[in-house]
Coordinates of C-alpha atoms and ligand atoms in Angstrom, one line a residue:
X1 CA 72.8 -5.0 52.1
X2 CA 70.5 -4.3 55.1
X3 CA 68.8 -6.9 57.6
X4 CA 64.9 -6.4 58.0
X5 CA 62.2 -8.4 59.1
X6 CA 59.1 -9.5 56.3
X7 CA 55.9 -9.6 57.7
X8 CA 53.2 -12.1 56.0
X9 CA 49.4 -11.2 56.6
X10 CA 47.6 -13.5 54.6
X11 CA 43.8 -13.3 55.1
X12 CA 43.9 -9.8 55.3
X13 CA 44.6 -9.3 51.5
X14 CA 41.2 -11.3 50.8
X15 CA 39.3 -8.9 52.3
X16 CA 38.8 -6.0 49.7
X17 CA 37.6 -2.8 50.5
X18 CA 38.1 -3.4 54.4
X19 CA 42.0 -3.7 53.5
X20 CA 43.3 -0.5 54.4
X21 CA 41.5 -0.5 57.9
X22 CA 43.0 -4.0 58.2
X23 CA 46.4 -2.8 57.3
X24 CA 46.1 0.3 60.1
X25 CA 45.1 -2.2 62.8
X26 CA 48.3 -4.2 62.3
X27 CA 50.2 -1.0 61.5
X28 CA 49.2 0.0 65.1
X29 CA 50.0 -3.1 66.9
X30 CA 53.5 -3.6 65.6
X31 CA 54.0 0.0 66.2
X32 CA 53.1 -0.5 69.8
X33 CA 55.2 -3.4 70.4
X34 CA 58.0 -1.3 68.2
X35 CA 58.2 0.9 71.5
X36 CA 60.0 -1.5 73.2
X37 CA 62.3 -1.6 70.2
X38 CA 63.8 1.3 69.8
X39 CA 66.5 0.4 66.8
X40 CA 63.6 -1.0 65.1
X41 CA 61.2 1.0 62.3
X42 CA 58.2 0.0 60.6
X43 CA 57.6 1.0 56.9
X44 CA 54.5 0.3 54.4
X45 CA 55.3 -0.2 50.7
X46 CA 54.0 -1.9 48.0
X47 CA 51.6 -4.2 49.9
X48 CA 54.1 -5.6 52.1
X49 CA 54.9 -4.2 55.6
X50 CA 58.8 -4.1 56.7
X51 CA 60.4 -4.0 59.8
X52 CA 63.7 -2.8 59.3
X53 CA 65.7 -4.3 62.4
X54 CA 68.2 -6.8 63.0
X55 CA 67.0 -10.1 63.4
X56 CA 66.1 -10.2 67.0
X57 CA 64.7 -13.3 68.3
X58 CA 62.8 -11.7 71.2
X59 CA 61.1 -9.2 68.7
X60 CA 60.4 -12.3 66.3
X61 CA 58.8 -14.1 68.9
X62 CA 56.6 -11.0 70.1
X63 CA 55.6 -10.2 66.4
X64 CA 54.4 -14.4 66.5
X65 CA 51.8 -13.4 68.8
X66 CA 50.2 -10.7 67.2
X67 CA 46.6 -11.7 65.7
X68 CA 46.6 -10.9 61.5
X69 CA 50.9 -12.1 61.1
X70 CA 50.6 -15.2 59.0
X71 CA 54.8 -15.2 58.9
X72 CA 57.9 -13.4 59.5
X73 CA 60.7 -13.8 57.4
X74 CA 63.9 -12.4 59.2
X75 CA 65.5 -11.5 55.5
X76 CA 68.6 -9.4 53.7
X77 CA 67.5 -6.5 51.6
X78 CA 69.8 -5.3 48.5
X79 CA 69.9 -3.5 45.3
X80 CA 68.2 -4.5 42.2
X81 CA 71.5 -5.3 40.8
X82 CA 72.5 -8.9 39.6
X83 CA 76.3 -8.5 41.4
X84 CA 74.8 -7.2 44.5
X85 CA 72.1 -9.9 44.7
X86 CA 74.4 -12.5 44.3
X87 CA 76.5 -11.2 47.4
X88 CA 73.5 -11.1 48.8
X89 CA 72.8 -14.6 48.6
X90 CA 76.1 -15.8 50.0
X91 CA 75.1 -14.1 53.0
X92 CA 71.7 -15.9 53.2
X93 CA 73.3 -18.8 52.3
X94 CA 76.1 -18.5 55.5
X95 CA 72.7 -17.7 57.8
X96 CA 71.3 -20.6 56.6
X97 CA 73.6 -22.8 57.8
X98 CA 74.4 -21.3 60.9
X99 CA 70.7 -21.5 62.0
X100 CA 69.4 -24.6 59.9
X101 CA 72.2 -26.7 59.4
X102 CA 72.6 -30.1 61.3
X103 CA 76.5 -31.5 62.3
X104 CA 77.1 -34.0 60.3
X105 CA 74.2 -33.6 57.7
X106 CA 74.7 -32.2 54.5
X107 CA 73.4 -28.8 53.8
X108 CA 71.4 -28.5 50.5
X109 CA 69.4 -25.9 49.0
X110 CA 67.2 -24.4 45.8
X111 CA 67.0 -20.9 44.8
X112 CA 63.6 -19.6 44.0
X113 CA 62.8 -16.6 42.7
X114 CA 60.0 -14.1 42.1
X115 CA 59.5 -10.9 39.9
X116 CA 57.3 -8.7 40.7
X117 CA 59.6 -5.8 39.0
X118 CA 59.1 -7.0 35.1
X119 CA 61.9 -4.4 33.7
X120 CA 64.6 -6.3 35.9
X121 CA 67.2 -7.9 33.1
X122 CA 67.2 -11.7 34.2
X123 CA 64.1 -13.3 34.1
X124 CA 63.4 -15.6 36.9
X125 CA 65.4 -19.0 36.2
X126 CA 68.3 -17.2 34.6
X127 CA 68.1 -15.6 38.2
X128 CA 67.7 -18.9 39.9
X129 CA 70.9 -19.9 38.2
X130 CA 72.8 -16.7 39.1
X131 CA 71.6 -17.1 42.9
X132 CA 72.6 -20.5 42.8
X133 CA 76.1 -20.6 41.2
X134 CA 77.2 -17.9 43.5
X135 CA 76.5 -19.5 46.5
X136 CA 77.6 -22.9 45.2
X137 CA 81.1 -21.3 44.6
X138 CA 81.4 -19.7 48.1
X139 CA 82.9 -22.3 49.6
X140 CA 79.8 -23.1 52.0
X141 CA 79.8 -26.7 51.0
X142 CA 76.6 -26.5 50.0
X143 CA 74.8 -28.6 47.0
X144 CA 71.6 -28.6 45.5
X145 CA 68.6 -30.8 45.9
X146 CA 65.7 -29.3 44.3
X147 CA 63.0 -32.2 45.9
X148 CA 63.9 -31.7 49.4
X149 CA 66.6 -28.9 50.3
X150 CA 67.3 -28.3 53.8
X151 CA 66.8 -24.8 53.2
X152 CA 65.0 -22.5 50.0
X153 CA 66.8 -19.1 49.3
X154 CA 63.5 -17.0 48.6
X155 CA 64.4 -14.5 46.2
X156 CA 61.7 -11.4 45.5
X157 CA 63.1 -8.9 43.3
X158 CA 60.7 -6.0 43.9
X159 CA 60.0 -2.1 43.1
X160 CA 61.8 -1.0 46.0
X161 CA 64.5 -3.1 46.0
X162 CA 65.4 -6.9 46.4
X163 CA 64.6 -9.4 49.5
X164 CA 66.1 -12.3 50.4
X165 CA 65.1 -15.4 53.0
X166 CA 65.2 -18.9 54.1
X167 CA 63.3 -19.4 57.1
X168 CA 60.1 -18.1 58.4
X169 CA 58.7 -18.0 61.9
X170 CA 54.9 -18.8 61.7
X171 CA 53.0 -16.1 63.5
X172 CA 49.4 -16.9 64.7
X173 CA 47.4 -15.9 62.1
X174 CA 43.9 -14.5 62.1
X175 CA 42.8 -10.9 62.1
X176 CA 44.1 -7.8 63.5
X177 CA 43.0 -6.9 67.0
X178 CA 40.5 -4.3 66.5
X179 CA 39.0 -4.8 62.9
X180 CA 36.4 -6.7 64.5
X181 CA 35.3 -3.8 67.1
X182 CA 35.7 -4.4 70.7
X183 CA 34.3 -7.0 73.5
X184 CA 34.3 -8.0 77.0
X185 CA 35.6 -11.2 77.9
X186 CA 34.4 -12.2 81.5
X187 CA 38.0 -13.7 83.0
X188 CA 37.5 -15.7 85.7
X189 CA 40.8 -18.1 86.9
X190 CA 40.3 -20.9 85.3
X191 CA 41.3 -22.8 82.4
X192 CA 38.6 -22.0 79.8
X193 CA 37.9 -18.2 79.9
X194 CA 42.0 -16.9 79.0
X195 CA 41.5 -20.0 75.9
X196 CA 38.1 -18.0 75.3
X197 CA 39.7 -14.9 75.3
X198 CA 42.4 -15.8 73.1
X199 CA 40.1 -17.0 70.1
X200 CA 38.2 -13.6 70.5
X201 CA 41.6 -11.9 70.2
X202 CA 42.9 -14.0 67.4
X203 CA 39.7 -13.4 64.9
X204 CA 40.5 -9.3 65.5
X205 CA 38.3 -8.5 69.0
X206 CA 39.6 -6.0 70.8
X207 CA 39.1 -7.0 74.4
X208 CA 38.4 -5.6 77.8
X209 CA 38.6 -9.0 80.7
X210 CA 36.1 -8.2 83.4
X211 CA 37.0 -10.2 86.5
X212 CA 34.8 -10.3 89.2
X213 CA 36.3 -10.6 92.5
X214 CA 34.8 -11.5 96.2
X215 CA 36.8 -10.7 98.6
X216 CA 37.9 -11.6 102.0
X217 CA 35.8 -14.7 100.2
X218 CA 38.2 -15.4 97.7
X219 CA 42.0 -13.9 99.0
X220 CA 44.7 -11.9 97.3
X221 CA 46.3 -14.6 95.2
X222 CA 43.3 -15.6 93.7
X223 CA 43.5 -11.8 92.5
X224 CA 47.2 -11.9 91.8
X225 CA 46.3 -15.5 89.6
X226 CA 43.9 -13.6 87.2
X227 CA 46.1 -10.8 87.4
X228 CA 48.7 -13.1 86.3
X229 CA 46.5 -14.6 83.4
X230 CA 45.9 -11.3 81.9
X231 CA 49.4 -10.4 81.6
X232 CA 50.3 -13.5 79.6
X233 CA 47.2 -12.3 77.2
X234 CA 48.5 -9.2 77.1
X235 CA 51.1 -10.5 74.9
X236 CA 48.5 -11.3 72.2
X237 CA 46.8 -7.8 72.9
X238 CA 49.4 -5.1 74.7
X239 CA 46.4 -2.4 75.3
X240 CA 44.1 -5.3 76.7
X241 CA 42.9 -3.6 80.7
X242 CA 41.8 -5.5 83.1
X243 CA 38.7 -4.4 85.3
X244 CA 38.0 -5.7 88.9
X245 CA 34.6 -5.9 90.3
X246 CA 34.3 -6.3 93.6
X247 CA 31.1 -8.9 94.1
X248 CA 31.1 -9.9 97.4
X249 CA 28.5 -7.5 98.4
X250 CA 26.3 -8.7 95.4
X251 CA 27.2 -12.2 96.5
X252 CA 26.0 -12.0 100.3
X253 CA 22.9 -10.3 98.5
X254 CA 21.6 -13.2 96.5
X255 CA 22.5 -15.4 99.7
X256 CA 20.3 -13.5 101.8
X257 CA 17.2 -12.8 99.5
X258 CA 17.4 -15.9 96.4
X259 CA 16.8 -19.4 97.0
X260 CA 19.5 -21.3 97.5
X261 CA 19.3 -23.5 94.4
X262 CA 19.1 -20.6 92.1
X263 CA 22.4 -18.6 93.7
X264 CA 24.2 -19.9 91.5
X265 CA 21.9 -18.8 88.2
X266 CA 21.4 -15.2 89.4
X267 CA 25.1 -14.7 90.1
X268 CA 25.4 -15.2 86.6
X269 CA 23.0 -12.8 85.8
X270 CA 24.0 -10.2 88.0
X271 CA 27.8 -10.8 86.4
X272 CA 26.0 -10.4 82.5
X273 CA 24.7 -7.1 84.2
X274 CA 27.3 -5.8 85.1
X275 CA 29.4 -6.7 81.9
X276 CA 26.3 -4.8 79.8
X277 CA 26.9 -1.5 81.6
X278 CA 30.7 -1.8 81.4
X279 CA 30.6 -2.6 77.7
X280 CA 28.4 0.4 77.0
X281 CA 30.9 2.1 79.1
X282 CA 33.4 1.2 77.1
X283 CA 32.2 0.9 73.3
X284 CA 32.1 -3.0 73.5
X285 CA 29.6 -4.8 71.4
X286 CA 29.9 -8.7 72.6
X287 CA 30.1 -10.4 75.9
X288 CA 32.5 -13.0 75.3
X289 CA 32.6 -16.3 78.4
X290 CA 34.8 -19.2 78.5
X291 CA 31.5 -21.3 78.4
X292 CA 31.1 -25.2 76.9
X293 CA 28.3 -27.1 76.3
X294 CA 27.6 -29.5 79.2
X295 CA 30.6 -29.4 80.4
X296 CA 29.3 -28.7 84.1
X297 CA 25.8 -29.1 85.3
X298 CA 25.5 -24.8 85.0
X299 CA 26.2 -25.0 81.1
X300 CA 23.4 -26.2 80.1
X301 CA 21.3 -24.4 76.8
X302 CA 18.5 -23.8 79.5
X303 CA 21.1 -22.0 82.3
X304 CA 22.9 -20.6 79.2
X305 CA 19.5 -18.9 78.1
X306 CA 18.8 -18.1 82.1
X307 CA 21.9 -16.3 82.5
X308 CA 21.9 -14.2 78.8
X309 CA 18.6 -13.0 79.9
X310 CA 20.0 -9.9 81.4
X311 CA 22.5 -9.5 79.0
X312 CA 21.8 -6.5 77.1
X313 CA 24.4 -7.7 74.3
X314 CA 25.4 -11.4 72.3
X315 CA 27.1 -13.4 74.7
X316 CA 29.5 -15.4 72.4
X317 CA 31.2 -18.3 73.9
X318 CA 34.2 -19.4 71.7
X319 CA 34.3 -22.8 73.4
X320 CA 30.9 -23.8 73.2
X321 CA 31.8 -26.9 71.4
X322 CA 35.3 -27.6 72.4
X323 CA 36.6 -31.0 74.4
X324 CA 38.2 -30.6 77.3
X325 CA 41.6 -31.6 76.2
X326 CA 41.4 -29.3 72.8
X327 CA 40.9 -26.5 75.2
X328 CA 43.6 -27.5 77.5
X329 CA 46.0 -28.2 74.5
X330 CA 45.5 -24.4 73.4
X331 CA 45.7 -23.1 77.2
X332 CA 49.5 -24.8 77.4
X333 CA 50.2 -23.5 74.0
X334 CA 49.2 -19.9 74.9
X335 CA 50.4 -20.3 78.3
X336 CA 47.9 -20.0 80.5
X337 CA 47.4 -23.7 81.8
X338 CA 49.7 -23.8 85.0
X339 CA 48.5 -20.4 86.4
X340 CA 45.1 -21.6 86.1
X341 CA 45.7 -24.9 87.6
X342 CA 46.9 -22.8 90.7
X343 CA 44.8 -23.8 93.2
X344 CA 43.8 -20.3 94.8
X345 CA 39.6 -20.4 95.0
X346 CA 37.4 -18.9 92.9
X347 CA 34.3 -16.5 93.8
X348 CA 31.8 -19.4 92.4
X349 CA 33.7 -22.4 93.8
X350 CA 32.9 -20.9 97.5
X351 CA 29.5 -20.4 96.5
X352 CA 27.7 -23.0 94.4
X353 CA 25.3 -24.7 96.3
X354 CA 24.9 -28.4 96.9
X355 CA 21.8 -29.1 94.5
X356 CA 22.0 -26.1 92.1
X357 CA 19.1 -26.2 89.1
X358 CA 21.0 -27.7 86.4
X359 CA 17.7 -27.2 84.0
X360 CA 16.3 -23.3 84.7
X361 CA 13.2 -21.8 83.6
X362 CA 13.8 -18.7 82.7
X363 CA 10.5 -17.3 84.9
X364 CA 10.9 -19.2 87.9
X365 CA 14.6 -17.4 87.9
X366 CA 13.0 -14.1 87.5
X367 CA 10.7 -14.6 90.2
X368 CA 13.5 -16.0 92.7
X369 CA 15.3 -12.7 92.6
X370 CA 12.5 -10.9 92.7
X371 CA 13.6 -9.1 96.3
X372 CA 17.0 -8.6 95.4
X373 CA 18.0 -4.7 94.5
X374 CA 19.3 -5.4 91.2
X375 CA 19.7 -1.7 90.0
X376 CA 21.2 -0.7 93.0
X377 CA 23.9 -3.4 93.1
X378 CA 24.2 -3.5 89.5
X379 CA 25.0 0.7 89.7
X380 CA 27.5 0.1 93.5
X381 CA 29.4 -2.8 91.4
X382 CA 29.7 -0.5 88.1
X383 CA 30.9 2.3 90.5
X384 CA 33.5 0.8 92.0
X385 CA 35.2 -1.3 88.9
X386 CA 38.8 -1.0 89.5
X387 CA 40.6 -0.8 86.3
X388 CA 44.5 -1.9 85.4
X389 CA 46.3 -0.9 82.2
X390 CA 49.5 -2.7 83.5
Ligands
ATP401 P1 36.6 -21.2 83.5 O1 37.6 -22.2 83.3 O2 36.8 -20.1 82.4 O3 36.4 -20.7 84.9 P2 34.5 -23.1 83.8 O4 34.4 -24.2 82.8 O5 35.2 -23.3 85.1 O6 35.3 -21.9 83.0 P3 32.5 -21.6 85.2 O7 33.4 -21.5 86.3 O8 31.1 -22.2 85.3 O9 33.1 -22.5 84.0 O10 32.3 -20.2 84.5 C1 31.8 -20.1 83.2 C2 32.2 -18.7 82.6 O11 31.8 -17.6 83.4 C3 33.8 -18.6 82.7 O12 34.4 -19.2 81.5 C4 33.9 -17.1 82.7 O13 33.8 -16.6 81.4 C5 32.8 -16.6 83.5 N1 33.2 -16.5 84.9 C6 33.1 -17.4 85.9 N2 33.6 -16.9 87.1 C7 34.0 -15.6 86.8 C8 34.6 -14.6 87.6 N3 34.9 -14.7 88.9 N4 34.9 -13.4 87.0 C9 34.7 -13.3 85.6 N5 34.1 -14.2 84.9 C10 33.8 -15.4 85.4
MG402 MG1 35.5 -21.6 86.6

């Protein structure tokens, strides 16, 4: 009898010809995380993937957050041997209990089994019955309730052997990271861009957060905050960098040269700029923002097609048409919501102007940044990214 881990990756399977690519992606990530696990070993068979480790709740709950797990089912492996699967059941059936049962309640179960191995002797409720009178007479206390059990002993009697579980930890579901090619997600500290970034991640983008940073006009901790953010989505994405661009000198540009009630539209621009040369840098195909419709005077459809004017890929904004509080709901789930409700300034909180165009026209924008020296700041700004892998 051996303890392992099942991993569940549902959507995947519908996806056909792609599958094997899909399967490699998640291959790779667990692998990755499987670093940090030494004991632990990851092994492909038969259209499942196995973990064979103990069942280690810190390695359960990393393997919830990675994008394409539907489930894991910590579970007991054995031969394909009636007498060894019913000792085998007594075990899951003590686990069971220890980690599902209630004092005072009354433990029941129902044994349900699969076949996937047709030459095995019992047929499925012969083997429901064996599962079941063995754990019955154990001495666990346990009955049966076959409408609502406490707890179902899952019994899959396989090619390579036979897998046994009762509980399952819901993973988040989605696609691998990397089956839907890469991005940039532009991370600023607030709430909506890490809840942006997350939905990327969760449908299989690959990202790279571009943060842009003005400093002495926005301090250390406001650096240390998104700094901060990033490592909690790391946890969704280990290989996720973070890139710093320094854009005060951009900043004090458009203050000097652009009308004042167009600063804030042009930063914007100059940001989408300098996101397009980092992506082609970097193989990225999308410019992801934490952007919602309306939800300040700036997002707007007409600043929204102001600001992707310069943007030399799709800008894709996951949260175009979320409410506030379904956005904050998923920032506290992912936990990002109390670092971004630190209250360290922002590079466009010190800079937005008192009557910023809420409605711009894509010319007039042009022609109010017509004497800064975009290439030249774009190119500095690109130069002197600073990049962190940890
Ligand atoms: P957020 O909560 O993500 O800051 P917001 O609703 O406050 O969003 P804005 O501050 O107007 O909206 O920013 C819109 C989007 O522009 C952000 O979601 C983010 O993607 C991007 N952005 C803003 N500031 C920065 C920054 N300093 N660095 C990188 N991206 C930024
Ligand atoms: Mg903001």
């Amino acid at each position: 009898m051996e303890e392992l881990l099942l991993v569940k990756y549902g959507e995947i399977s519908l996806k056909g010809k792609n599958r094997p690519e899909f399967e490699e992606a998640l291959l790779n990530h667990i692998k990755w995380i499987l670093r940090e696990h030494p004991g632990a070993r990851i092994e492909k068979a038969h259209g499942r993937l196995y973990i064979h480790s103990s069942h280690d709740t810190r390695l359960l709950s990393r393997l919830s957050k990675v994008p394409g797990i539907v489930a894991v089912a910590p579970a007991l492996k054995t031969e394909n041997n009636v007498g060894e699967i019913r000792k085998a059941a007594v075990e899951a059936a003590k686990r069971a209990v220890e980690t599902l049962g209630e004092s005072g309640k009354k433990v029941t179960f129902k044994a349900e089994s699969r076949r996937s191995l047709k030459s095995f002797p019992l047929k499925s409720p012969e083997l429901n019955h064996a599962v079941g009178s063995a754990v019955l007479t154990a001495g666990l206390g346990l009955t049966v309730d076959v409408h609502n059990p406490t707890f179902i002993l899952q019994v899959e009697v396989r090619e390579n052997g036979t897998f046994l579980y009762w509980t399952e930890v819901k993973g988040m579901g989605g696609l691998p990271i990397g089956s839907s090619g890469k991005g940039i997600i532009l991370l600023s500290g607030g709430i909506d861009s890490p809840v942006a970034a997350y939905l990327a991640m969760k449908r299989g983008v690959a990202l790279e957060a571009l943060h842009f940073w003005s400093f002495p006009i926005t301090g250390e901790k406001s650096k240390d905050k998104v700094v901060r953010i990033w490592q909690v989505l790391k946890d969704f994405d280990p290989k996720m960098r973070l890139h710093i661009a320094h854009f005060t000198k951009i900043q004090t540009a458009i203050m000097e040269l652009c009308p004042e009630k167009y600063r804030v539209t042009i930063m914007r621009r100059m940001m989408m700029r300098v996101a397009t040369r980092l992506a082609e840098k970097v193989g990225a195909l999308a410019i992801f923002t934490g952007e919602n419709l309306g939800q300040v005077a700036s997002q707007t459809l007409e600043s929204m097609a102001a600001i992707e004017d310069t943007a030399g890929l799709p800008v894709l904004r996951p949260l175009l048409t979320y409410d506030k509080r379904e956005t904050v709901e998923l920032a506290e789930k992912i936990g990002t919501y109390e670092l971004s409700c630190l209250p360290y300034e922002d590079c466009c909180t010190v800079f937005v102007p008192k009557h910023p165009v809420t409605k711009p026209r894509i010319e007039r924008v042009r022609e109010a940044e017509k004497d800064l020296p975009v290439d030249e700041l774009v190119e500095e700004c690109v130069r002197n990214i600073e990049t962190l892998t940890e």
